[in-house]
Every structure is written in structure tokens, then in C-alpha cells.
PDB file of C-alpha atoms in Angstrom:
ATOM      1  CA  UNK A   1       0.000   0.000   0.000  1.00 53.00           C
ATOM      2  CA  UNK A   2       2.508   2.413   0.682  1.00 56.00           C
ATOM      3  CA  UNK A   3       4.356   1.898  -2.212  1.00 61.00           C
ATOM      4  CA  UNK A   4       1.278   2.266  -4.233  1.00 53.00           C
ATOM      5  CA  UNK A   5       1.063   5.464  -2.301  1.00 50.00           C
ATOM      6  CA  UNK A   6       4.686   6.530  -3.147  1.00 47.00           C
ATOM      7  CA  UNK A   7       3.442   5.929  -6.928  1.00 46.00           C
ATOM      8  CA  UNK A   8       0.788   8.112  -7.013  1.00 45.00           C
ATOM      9  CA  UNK A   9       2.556  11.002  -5.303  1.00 40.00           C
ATOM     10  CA  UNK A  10       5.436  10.419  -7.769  1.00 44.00           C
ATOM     11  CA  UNK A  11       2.596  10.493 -10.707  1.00 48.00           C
ATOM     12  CA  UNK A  12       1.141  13.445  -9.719  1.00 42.00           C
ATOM     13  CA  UNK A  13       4.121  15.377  -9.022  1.00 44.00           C
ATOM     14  CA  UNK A  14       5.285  14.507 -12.877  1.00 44.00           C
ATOM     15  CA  UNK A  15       2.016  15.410 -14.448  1.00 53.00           C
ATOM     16  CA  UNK A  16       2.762  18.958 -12.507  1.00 55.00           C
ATOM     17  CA  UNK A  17       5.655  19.134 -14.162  1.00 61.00           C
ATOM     18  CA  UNK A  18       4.392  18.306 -17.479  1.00 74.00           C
ATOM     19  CA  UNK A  19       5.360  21.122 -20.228  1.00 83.00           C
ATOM     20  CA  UNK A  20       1.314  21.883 -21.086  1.00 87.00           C
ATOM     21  CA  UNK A  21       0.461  21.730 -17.716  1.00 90.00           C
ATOM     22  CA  UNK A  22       3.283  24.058 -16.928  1.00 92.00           C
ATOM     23  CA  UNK A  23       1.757  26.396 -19.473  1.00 93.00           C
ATOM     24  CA  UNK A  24      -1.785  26.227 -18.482  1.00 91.00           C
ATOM     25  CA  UNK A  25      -0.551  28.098 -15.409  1.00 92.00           C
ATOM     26  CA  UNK A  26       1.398  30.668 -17.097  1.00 95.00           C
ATOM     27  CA  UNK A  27      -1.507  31.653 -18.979  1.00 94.00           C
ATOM     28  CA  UNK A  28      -3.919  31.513 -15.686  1.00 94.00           C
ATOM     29  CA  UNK A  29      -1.628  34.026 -14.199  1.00 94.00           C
ATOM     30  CA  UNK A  30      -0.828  36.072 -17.075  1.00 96.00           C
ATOM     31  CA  UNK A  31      -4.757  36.091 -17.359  1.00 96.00           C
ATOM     32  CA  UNK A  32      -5.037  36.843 -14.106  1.00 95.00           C
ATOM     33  CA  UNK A  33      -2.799  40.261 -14.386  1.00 95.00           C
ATOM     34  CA  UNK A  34      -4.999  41.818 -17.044  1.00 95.00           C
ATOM     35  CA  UNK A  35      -3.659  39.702 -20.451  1.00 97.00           C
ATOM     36  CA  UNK A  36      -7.267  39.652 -22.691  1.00 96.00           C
ATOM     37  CA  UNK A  37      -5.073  36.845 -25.071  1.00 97.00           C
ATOM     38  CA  UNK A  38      -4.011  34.879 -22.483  1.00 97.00           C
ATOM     39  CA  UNK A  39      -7.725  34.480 -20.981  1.00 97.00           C
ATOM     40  CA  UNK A  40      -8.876  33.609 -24.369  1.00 97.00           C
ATOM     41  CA  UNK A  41      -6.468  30.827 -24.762  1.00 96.00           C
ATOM     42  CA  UNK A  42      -6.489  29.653 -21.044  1.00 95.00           C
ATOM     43  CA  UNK A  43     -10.479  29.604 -21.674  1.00 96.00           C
ATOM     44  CA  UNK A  44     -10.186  27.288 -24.403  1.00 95.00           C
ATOM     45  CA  UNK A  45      -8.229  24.488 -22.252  1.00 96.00           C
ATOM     46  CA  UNK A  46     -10.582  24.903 -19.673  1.00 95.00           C
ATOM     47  CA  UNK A  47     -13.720  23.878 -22.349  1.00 94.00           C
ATOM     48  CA  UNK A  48     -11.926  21.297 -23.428  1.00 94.00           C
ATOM     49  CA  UNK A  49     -10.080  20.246 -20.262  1.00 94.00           C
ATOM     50  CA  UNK A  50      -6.725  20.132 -21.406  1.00 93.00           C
ATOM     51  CA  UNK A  51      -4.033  20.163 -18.829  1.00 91.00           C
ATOM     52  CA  UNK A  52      -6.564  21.899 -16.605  1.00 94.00           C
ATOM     53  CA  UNK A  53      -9.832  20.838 -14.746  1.00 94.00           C
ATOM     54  CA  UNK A  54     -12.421  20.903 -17.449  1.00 95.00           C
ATOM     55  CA  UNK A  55     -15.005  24.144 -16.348  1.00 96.00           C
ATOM     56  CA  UNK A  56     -17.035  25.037 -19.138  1.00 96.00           C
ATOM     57  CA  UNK A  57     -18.909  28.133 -16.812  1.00 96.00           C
ATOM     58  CA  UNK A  58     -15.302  29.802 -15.866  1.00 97.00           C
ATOM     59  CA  UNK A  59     -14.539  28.948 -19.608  1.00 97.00           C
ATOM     60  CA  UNK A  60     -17.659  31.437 -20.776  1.00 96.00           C
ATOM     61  CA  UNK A  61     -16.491  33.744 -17.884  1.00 97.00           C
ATOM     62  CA  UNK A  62     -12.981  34.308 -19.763  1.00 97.00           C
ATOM     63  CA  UNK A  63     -14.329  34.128 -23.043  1.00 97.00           C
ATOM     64  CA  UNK A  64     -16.306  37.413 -22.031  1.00 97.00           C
ATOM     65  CA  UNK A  65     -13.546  38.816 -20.595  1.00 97.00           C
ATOM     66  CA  UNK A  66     -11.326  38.450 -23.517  1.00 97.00           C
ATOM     67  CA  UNK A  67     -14.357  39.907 -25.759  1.00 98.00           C
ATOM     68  CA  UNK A  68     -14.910  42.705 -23.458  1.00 97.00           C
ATOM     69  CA  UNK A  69     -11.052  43.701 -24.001  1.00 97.00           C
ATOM     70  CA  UNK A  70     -10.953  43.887 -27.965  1.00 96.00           C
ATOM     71  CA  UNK A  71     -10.361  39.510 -28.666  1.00 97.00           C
ATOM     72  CA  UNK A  72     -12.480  38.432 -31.213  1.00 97.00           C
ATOM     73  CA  UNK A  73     -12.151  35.211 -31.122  1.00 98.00           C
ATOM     74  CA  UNK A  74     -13.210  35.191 -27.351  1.00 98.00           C
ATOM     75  CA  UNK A  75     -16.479  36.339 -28.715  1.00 98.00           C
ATOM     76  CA  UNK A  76     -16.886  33.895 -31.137  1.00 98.00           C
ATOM     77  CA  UNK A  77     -16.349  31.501 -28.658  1.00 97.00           C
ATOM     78  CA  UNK A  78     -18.681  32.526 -26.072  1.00 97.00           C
ATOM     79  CA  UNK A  79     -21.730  33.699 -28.816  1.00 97.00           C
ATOM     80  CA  UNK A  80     -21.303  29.331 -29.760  1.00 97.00           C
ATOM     81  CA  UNK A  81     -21.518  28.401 -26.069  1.00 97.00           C
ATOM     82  CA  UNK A  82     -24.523  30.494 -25.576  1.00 97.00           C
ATOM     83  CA  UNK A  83     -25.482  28.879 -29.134  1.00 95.00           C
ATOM     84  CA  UNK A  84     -25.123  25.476 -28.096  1.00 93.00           C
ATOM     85  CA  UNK A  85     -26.025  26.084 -24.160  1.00 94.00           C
ATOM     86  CA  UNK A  86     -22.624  24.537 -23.232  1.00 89.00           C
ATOM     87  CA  UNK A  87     -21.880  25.883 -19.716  1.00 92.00           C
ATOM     88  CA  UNK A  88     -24.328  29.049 -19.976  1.00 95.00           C
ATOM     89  CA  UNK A  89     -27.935  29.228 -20.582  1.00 96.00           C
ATOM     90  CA  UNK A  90     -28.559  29.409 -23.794  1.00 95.00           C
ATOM     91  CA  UNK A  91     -29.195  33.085 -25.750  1.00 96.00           C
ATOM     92  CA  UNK A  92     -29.276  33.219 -29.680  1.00 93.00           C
ATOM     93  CA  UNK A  93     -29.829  36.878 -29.568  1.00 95.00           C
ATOM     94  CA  UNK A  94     -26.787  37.591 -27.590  1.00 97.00           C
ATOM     95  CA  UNK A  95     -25.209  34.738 -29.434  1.00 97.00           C
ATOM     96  CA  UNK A  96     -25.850  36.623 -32.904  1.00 97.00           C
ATOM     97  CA  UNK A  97     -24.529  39.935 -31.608  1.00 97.00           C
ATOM     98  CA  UNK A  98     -20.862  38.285 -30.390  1.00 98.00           C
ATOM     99  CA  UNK A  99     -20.710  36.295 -33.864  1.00 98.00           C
ATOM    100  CA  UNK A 100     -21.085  39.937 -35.303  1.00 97.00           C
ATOM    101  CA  UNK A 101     -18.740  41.341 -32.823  1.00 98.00           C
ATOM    102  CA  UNK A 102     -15.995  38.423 -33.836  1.00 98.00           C
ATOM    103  CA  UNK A 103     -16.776  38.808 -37.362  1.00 98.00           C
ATOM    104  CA  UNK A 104     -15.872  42.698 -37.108  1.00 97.00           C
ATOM    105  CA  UNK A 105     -12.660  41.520 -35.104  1.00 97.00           C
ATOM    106  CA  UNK A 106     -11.274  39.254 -37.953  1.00 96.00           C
ATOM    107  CA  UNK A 107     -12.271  36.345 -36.091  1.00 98.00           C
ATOM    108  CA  UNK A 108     -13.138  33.961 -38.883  1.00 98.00           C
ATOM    109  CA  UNK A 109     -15.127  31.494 -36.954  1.00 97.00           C
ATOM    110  CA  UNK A 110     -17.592  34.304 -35.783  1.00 98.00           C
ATOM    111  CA  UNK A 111     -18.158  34.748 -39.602  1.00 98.00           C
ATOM    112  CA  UNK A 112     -18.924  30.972 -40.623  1.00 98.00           C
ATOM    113  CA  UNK A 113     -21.098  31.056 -37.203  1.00 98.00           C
ATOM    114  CA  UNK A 114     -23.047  34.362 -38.428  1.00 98.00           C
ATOM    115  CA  UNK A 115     -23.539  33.172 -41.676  1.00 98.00           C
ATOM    116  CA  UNK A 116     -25.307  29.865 -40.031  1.00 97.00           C
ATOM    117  CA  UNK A 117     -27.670  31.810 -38.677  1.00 97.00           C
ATOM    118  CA  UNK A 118     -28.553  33.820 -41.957  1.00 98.00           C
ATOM    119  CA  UNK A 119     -28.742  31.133 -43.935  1.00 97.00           C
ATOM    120  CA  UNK A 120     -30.974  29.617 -41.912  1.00 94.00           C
ATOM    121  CA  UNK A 121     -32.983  32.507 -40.258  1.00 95.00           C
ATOM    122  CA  UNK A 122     -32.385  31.500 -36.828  1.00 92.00           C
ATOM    123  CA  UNK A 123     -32.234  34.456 -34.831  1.00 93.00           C
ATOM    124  CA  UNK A 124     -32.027  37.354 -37.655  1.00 96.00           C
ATOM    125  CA  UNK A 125     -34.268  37.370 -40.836  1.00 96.00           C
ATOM    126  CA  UNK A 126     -33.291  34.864 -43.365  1.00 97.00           C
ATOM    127  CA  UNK A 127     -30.926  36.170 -46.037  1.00 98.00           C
ATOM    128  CA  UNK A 128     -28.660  33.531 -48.170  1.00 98.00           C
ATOM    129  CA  UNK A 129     -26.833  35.624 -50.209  1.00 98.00           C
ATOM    130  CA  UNK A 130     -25.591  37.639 -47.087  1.00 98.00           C
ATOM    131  CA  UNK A 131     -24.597  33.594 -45.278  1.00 98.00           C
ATOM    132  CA  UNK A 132     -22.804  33.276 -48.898  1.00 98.00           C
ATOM    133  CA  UNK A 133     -20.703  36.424 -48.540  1.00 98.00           C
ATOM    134  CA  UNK A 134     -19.487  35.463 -44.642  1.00 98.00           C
ATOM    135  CA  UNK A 135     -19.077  32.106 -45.355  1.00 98.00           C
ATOM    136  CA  UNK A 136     -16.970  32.813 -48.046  1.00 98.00           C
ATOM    137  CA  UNK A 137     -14.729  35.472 -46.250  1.00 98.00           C
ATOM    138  CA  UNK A 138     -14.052  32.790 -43.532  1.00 98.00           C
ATOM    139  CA  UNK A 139     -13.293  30.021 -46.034  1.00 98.00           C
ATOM    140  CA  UNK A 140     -10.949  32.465 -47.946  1.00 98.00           C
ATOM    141  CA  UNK A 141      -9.367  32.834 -43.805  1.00 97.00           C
ATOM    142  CA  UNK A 142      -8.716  28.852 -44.022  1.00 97.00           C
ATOM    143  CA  UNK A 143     -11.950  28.198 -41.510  1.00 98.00           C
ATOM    144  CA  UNK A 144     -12.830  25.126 -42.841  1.00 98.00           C
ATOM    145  CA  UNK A 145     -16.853  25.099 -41.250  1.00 97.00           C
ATOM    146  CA  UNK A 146     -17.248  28.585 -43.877  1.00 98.00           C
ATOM    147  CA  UNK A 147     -16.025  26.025 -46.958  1.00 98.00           C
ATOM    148  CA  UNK A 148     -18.077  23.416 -45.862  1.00 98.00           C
ATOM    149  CA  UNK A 149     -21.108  25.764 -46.058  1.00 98.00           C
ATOM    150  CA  UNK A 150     -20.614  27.860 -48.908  1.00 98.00           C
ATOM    151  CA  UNK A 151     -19.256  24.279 -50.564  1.00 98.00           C
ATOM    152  CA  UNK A 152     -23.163  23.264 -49.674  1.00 98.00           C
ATOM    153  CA  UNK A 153     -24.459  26.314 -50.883  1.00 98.00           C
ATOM    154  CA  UNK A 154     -22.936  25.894 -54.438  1.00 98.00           C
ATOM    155  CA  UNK A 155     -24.124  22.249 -54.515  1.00 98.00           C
ATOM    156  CA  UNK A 156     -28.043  23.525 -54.205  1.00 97.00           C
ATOM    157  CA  UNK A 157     -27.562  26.982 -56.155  1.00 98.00           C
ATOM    158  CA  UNK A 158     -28.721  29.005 -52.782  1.00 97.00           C
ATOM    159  CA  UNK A 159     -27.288  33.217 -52.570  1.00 97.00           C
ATOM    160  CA  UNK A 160     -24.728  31.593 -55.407  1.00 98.00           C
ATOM    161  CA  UNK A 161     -24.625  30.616 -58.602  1.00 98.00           C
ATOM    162  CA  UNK A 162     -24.805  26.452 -58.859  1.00 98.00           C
ATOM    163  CA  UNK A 163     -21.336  24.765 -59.635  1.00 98.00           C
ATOM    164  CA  UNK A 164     -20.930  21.174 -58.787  1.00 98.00           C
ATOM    165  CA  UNK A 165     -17.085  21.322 -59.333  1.00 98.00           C
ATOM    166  CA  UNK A 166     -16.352  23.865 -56.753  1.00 98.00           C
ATOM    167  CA  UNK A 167     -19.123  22.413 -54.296  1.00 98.00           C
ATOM    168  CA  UNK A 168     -17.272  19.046 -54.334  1.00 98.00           C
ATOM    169  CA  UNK A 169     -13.646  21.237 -53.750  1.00 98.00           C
ATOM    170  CA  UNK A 170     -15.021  23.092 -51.049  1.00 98.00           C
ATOM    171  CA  UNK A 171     -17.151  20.027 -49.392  1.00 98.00           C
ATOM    172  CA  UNK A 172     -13.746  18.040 -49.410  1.00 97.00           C
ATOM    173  CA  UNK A 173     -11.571  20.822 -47.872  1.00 97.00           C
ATOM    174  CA  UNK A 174     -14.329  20.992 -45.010  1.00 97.00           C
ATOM    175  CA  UNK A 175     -14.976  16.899 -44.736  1.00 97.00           C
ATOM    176  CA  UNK A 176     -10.956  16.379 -44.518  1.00 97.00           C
ATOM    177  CA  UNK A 177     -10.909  19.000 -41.455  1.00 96.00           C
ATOM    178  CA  UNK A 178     -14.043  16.446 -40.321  1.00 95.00           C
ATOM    179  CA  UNK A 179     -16.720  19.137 -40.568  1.00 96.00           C
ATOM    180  CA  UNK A 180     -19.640  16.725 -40.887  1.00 96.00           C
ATOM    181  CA  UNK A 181     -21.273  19.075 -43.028  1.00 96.00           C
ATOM    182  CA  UNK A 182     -19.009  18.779 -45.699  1.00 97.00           C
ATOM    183  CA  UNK A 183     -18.751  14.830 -45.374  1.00 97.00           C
ATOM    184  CA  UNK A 184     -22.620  14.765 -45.816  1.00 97.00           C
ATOM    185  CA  UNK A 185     -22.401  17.010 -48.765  1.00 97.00           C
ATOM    186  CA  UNK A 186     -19.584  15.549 -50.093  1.00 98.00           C
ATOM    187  CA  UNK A 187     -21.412  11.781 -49.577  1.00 97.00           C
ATOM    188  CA  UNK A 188     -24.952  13.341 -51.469  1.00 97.00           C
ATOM    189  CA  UNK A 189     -22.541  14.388 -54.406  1.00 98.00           C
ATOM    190  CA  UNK A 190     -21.013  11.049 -54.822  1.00 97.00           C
ATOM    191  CA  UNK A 191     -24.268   9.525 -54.057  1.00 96.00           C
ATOM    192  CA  UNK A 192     -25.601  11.328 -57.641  1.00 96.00           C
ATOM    193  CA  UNK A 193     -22.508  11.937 -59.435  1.00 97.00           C
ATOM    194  CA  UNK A 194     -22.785  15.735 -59.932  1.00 96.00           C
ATOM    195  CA  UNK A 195     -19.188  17.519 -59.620  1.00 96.00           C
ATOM    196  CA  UNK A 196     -17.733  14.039 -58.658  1.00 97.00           C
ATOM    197  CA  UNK A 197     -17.631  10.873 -60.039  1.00 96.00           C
ATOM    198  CA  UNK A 198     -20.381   8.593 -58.884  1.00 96.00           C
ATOM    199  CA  UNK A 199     -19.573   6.410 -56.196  1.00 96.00           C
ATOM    200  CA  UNK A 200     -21.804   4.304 -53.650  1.00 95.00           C
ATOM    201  CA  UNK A 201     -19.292   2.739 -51.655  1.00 95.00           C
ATOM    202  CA  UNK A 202     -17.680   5.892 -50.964  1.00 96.00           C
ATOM    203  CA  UNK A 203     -20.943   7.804 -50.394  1.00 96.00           C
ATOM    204  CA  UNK A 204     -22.526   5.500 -47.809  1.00 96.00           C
ATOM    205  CA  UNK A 205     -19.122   5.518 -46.268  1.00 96.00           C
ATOM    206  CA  UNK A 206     -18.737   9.291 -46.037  1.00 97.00           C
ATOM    207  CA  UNK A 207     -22.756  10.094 -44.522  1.00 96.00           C
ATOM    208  CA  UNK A 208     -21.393   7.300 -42.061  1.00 95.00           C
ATOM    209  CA  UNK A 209     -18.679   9.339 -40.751  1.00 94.00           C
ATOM    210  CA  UNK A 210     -21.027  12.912 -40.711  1.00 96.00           C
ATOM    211  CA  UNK A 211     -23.574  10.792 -39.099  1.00 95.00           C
ATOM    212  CA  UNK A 212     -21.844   9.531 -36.519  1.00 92.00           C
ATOM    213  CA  UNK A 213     -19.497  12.717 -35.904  1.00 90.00           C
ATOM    214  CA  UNK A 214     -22.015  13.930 -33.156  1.00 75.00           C
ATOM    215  CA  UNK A 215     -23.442  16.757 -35.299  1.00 80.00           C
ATOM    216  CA  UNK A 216     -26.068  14.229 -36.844  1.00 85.00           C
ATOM    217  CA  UNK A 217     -25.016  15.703 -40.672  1.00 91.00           C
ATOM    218  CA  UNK A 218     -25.734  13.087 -42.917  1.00 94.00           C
ATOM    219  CA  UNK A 219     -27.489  10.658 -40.820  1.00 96.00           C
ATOM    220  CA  UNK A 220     -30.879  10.595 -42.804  1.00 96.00           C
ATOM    221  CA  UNK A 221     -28.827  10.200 -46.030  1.00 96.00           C
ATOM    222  CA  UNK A 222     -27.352   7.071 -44.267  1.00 96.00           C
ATOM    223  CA  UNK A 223     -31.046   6.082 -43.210  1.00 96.00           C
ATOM    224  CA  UNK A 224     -31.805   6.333 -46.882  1.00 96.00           C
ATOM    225  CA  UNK A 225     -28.415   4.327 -48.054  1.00 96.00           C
ATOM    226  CA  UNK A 226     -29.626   1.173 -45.564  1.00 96.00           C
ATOM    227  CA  UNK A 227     -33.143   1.801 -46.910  1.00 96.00           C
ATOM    228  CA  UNK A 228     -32.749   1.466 -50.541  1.00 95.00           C
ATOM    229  CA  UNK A 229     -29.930  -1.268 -50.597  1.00 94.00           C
ATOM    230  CA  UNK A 230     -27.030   1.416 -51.687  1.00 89.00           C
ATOM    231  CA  UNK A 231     -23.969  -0.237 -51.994  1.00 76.00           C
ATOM    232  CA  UNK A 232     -25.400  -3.305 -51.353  1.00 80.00           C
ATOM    233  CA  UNK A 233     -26.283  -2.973 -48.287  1.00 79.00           C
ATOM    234  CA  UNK A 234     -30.001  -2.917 -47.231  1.00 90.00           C
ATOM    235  CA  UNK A 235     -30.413  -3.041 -43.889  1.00 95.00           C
ATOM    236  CA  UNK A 236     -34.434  -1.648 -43.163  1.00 96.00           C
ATOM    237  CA  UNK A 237     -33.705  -2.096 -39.321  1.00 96.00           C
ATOM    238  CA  UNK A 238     -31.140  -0.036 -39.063  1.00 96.00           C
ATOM    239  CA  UNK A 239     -32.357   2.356 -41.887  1.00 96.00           C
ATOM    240  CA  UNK A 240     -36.034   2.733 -38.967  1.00 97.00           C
ATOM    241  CA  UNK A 241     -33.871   3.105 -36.032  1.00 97.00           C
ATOM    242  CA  UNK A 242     -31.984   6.411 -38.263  1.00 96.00           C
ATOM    243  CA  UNK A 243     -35.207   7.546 -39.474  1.00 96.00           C
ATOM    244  CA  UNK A 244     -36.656   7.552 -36.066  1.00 97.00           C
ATOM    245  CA  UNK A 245     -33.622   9.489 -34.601  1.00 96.00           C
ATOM    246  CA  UNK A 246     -34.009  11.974 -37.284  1.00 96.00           C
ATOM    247  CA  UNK A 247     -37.737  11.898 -37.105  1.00 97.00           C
ATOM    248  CA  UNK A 248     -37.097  12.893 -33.507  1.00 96.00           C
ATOM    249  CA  UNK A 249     -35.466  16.156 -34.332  1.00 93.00           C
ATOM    250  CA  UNK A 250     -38.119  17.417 -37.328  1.00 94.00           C
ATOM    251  CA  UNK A 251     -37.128  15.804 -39.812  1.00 96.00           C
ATOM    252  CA  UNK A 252     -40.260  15.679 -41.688  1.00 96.00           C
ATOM    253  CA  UNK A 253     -39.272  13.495 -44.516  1.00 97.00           C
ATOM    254  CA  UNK A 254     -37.544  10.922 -41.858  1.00 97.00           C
ATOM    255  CA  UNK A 255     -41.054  10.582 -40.646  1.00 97.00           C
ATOM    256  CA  UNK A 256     -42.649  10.025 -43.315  1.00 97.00           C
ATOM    257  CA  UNK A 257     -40.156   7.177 -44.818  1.00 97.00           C
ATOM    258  CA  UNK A 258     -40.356   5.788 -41.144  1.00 97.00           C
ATOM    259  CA  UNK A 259     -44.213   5.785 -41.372  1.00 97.00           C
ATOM    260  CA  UNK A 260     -43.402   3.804 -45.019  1.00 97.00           C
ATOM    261  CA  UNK A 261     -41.602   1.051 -42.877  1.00 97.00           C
ATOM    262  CA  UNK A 262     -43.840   0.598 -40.243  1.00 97.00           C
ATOM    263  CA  UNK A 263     -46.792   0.642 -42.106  1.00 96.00           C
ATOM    264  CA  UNK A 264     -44.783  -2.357 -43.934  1.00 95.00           C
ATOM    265  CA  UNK A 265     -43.171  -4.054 -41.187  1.00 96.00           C
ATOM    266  CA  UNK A 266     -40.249  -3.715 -42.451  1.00 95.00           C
ATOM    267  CA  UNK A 267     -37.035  -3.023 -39.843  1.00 95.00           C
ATOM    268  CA  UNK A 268     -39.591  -2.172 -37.272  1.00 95.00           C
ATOM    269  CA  UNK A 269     -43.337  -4.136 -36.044  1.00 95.00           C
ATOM    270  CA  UNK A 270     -46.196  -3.687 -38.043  1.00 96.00           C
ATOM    271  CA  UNK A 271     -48.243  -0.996 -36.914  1.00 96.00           C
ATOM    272  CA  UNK A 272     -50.607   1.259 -39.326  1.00 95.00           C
ATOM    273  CA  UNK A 273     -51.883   3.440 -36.461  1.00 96.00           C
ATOM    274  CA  UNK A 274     -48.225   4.728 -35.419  1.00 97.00           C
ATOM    275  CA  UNK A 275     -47.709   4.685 -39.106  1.00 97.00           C
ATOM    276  CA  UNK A 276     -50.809   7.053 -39.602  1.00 96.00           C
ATOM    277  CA  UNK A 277     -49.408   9.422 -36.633  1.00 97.00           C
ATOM    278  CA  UNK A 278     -46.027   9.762 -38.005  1.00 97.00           C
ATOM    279  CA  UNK A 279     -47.371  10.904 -41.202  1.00 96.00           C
ATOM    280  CA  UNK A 280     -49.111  13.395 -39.444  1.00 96.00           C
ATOM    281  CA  UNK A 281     -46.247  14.454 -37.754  1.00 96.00           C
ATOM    282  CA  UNK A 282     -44.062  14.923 -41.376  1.00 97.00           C
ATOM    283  CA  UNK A 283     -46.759  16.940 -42.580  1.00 96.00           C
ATOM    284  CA  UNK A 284     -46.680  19.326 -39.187  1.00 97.00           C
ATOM    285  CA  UNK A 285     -42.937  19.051 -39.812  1.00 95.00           C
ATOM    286  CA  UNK A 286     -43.338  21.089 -43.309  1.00 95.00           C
ATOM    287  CA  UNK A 287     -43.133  17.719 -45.186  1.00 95.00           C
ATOM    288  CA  UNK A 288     -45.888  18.445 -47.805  1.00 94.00           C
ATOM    289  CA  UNK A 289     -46.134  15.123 -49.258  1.00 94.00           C
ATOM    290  CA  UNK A 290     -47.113  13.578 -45.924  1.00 94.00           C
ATOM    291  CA  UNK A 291     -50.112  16.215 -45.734  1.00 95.00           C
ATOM    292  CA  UNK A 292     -53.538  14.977 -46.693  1.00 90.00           C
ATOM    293  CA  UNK A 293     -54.818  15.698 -50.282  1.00 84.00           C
ATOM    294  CA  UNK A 294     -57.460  17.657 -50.692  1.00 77.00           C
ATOM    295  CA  UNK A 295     -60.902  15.442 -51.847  1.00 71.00           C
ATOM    296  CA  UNK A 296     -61.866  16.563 -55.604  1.00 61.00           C
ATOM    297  CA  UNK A 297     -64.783  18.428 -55.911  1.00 60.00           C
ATOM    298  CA  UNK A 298     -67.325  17.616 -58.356  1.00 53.00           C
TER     299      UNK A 298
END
């Protein structure tokens, strides 16, 4: 037991003297005497708890800090955590004005994370060509979640003009910094063969990866993929259990194909009342198809 003791003592002792733990206090203390930078980069380790206690609520208190003094990227940071609700309660408004305040600041990620919002109309009115123009001047910065975006804007023709070639350039750049966006993208074009050569294997394999990233990209492309046999590789339990994830966050047309299934049997039991009520949920959802059609008159 003792020596076991003697061990751990010795452990700890060398962790304290490890180089990045050695720097996480310098920039505590430097933050500590007034240095906006260093609290920005201190914050970050303490979000991601590296070579410091992870403490995502002191992490948004430095963040703000470092945005208060002039760093943009502090505000970038903090407007995603209030975003996300990662340590803070979430607050899109206040979110959209620190993306703006980054953005202004040169901080590139603050510019992808603005043009999210536009191009989606979450918290400020809905304007694509405006999400075009920010996600391109962070992709032109080398921030690879603007080039995933603006690579998915050029593959639908949305606030730009529609080029398959560059969407499949831009989707790569952002799926090889594992953006799931960009892997999902990237997967849809292979999937159809538009800007890329046509390829199953490596679709399926790519809305895999996006699917499973955490961000849920690509995940009812996969559902789809098991679905329909792409690749060879029909699997309609695992293509119900997708849908029903996705069908879980809105997905309107997940419902509906789920509703297909179940209606069947197939993947999942038989069961045309549940079918009936996810169908009515795709078509609350904004999946049209789903709705009820009108009865002709005569």
C-alpha cells in the first residue's frame, strides 16, 4: 500500500511538471494580471479540459472577458456556447450579436457562425446571399466550417450561382478537417454523381462518418443508403432506427419514410396506427407530401 502510495505522489508530481500543464498556469496568471489573449487561450483548455480541470462556466467567464477587451475570437467563442447552451444558458440573440462582434474583429469562426444563422434565419431574418458572402470570407481565412457551407451552398444553387465542381472542392476541404457538413455534402454528391464521379461505396461511407461525428449531418442520407440497398447494403432495421432518430429532431421526410416502414413491417413491427401518426407528424414538420390531399370536388 505504501508503495502504491509513493506511486501516485510520484505520478502526480510529474504530471505537474508536465510542459502543457506548466503552461496552463502561465496563462492563468498572465490572465489573471490583465492579459485579454491569455484568458482567451487559457479559456479554451478549460472547455476542453486540457491540462486543466475541465469548467465550461469559468470557460464562458474568460471568453467574455477576452471579448470585453478587444479579442475576437473570445467572442466567437462565447456567442457558440450560448449557441449550443454549453456551460451558460442558452441566448441566440446575444449569441448573434458576439458572432457579429468576432466577425468585425477578424475572427473567422464568428463569420462561418453568423452566416449559419442567416442562412438559416435563426435568430435574424433569413438572407442567403448575405450567409454566402461570410461564409466565403471565412473560407478564404482557411476556416474550414465557412467552406463546408458555402461548398453546400454551391451544390443547391442558394445566394450563389450552382457549380458542382467547386461544391465538391469546397465540401472536401471541409470533410478532410471532419466538418460533418461537408462529409454529408460531399457523400450526397457522390451519391448522384454531380461535380464528382459517382460512387456508392464511398458515399454510404462518407454520410457514415457525418452521421456519426455527433453533429447528426448526414445521418438521414445514411437512413436512406440502408433503406434502398445502396452499396449493397439494405439493412431496413437499421435504416427505422436512423429515421426515427431523425424523425425525432423534425425531420419531416424521416417521418414520413419511417411511417413507409412501419406501415410495412419492415425493420420495425407492423403498426398502421403509429404509421398514420407519423405521417401526421411529417406533414406538421413542413413535409408536404405527408399532408392529406385535398378530396376533388365535383
Amino acid at each position: 500500500m505504501a508503495r502504491l502510495a509513493l506511486l501516485a505522489v510520484a505520478s502526480f508530481a510529474l504530471s505537474a511538471c508536465h510542459p502543457g500543464n506548466q503552461e496552463a498556469k502561465r496563462l492563468r496568471e498572465s490572465c489573471d494580471s490583465g492579459d485579454a489573449s491569455a484568458c482567451n487561450t487559457y479559456a479554451n483548455k478549460l472547455q476542453k479540459g486540457e491540462y486543466v480541470l475541465r469548467d465550461e462556466p469559468r470557460a464562458a467567464v474568460l471568453f467574455d472577458t477576452a471579448c470585453t477587451k478587444g479579442v475576437g475570437d473570445g467572442c466567437a467563442s462565447l456567442g457558440l456556447m450560448l449557441q449550443r447552451g454549453r456551460g451558460v444558458k442558452p441566448d441566440t440573440i446575444r449569441a448573434v450579436r458576439l458572432f457579429q462582434q468576432g466577425c468585425e474583429r477578424k475572427a473567422l469562426e464568428g463569420c462561418a457562425r453568423l452566416g449559419a444563422l442567416y442562412r438559416t434565419g435563426r435568430g435574424v431574418p433569413r438572407d442567403v446571399v448575405r450567409a454566402a458572402s461570410l461564409f466565403q470570407q471565412s473560407c478564404d481565412g482557411a476556416n474550414m466550417f465557412g467552406c463546408a457551407h458555402l461548398g453546400s451552398l454551391y451544390a443547391t444553387g442558394e445566394g450563389v450561382t450552382q457549380d458542382y465542381v467547386k461544391a465538391a472542392a469546397l465540401l472536401k476541404k471541409g470533410c478532410d478537417a471532419k466538418i460533418a457538413l461537408g462529409c454529408a455534402g460531399l457523400g450526397r454528391l457522390h451519391a448522384a454523381g454531380t461535380g464528382v464521379e459517382r460512387n456508392d461505396s464511398l458515399a454510404v461511407s462518407l454520410f457514415r462518418a457525418s452521421c456519426f461525428s455527433g453533429e447528426r449531418a448526414g445521418c438521414f442520407d445514411l437512413a436512406l443508403s440502408y433503406e434502398t440497398g445502396r452499396n449493397g447494403r439494405q439493412n431496413y432495421e437499421r435504416a427505422a432506427d436512423l429515421y426515427n432518430d431523425e424523425c425525432d429532431e423534425k425531420n419531416g421526410e424521416a417521418c414520413a419514410r419511417l411511417a413507409s416502414l412501419t406501415e410495412r413491417g419492415a425493420g420495425t413491427s407492423r403498426d398502421p396506427k403509429r404509421a398514420s401518426t407519423l405521417r401526421k407528424q411529417a406533414c406538421d414538420y413542413g413535409y408536404l407530401e405527408a399532408c392529406p390531399k385535398p378530396k376533388a370536388t365535383t
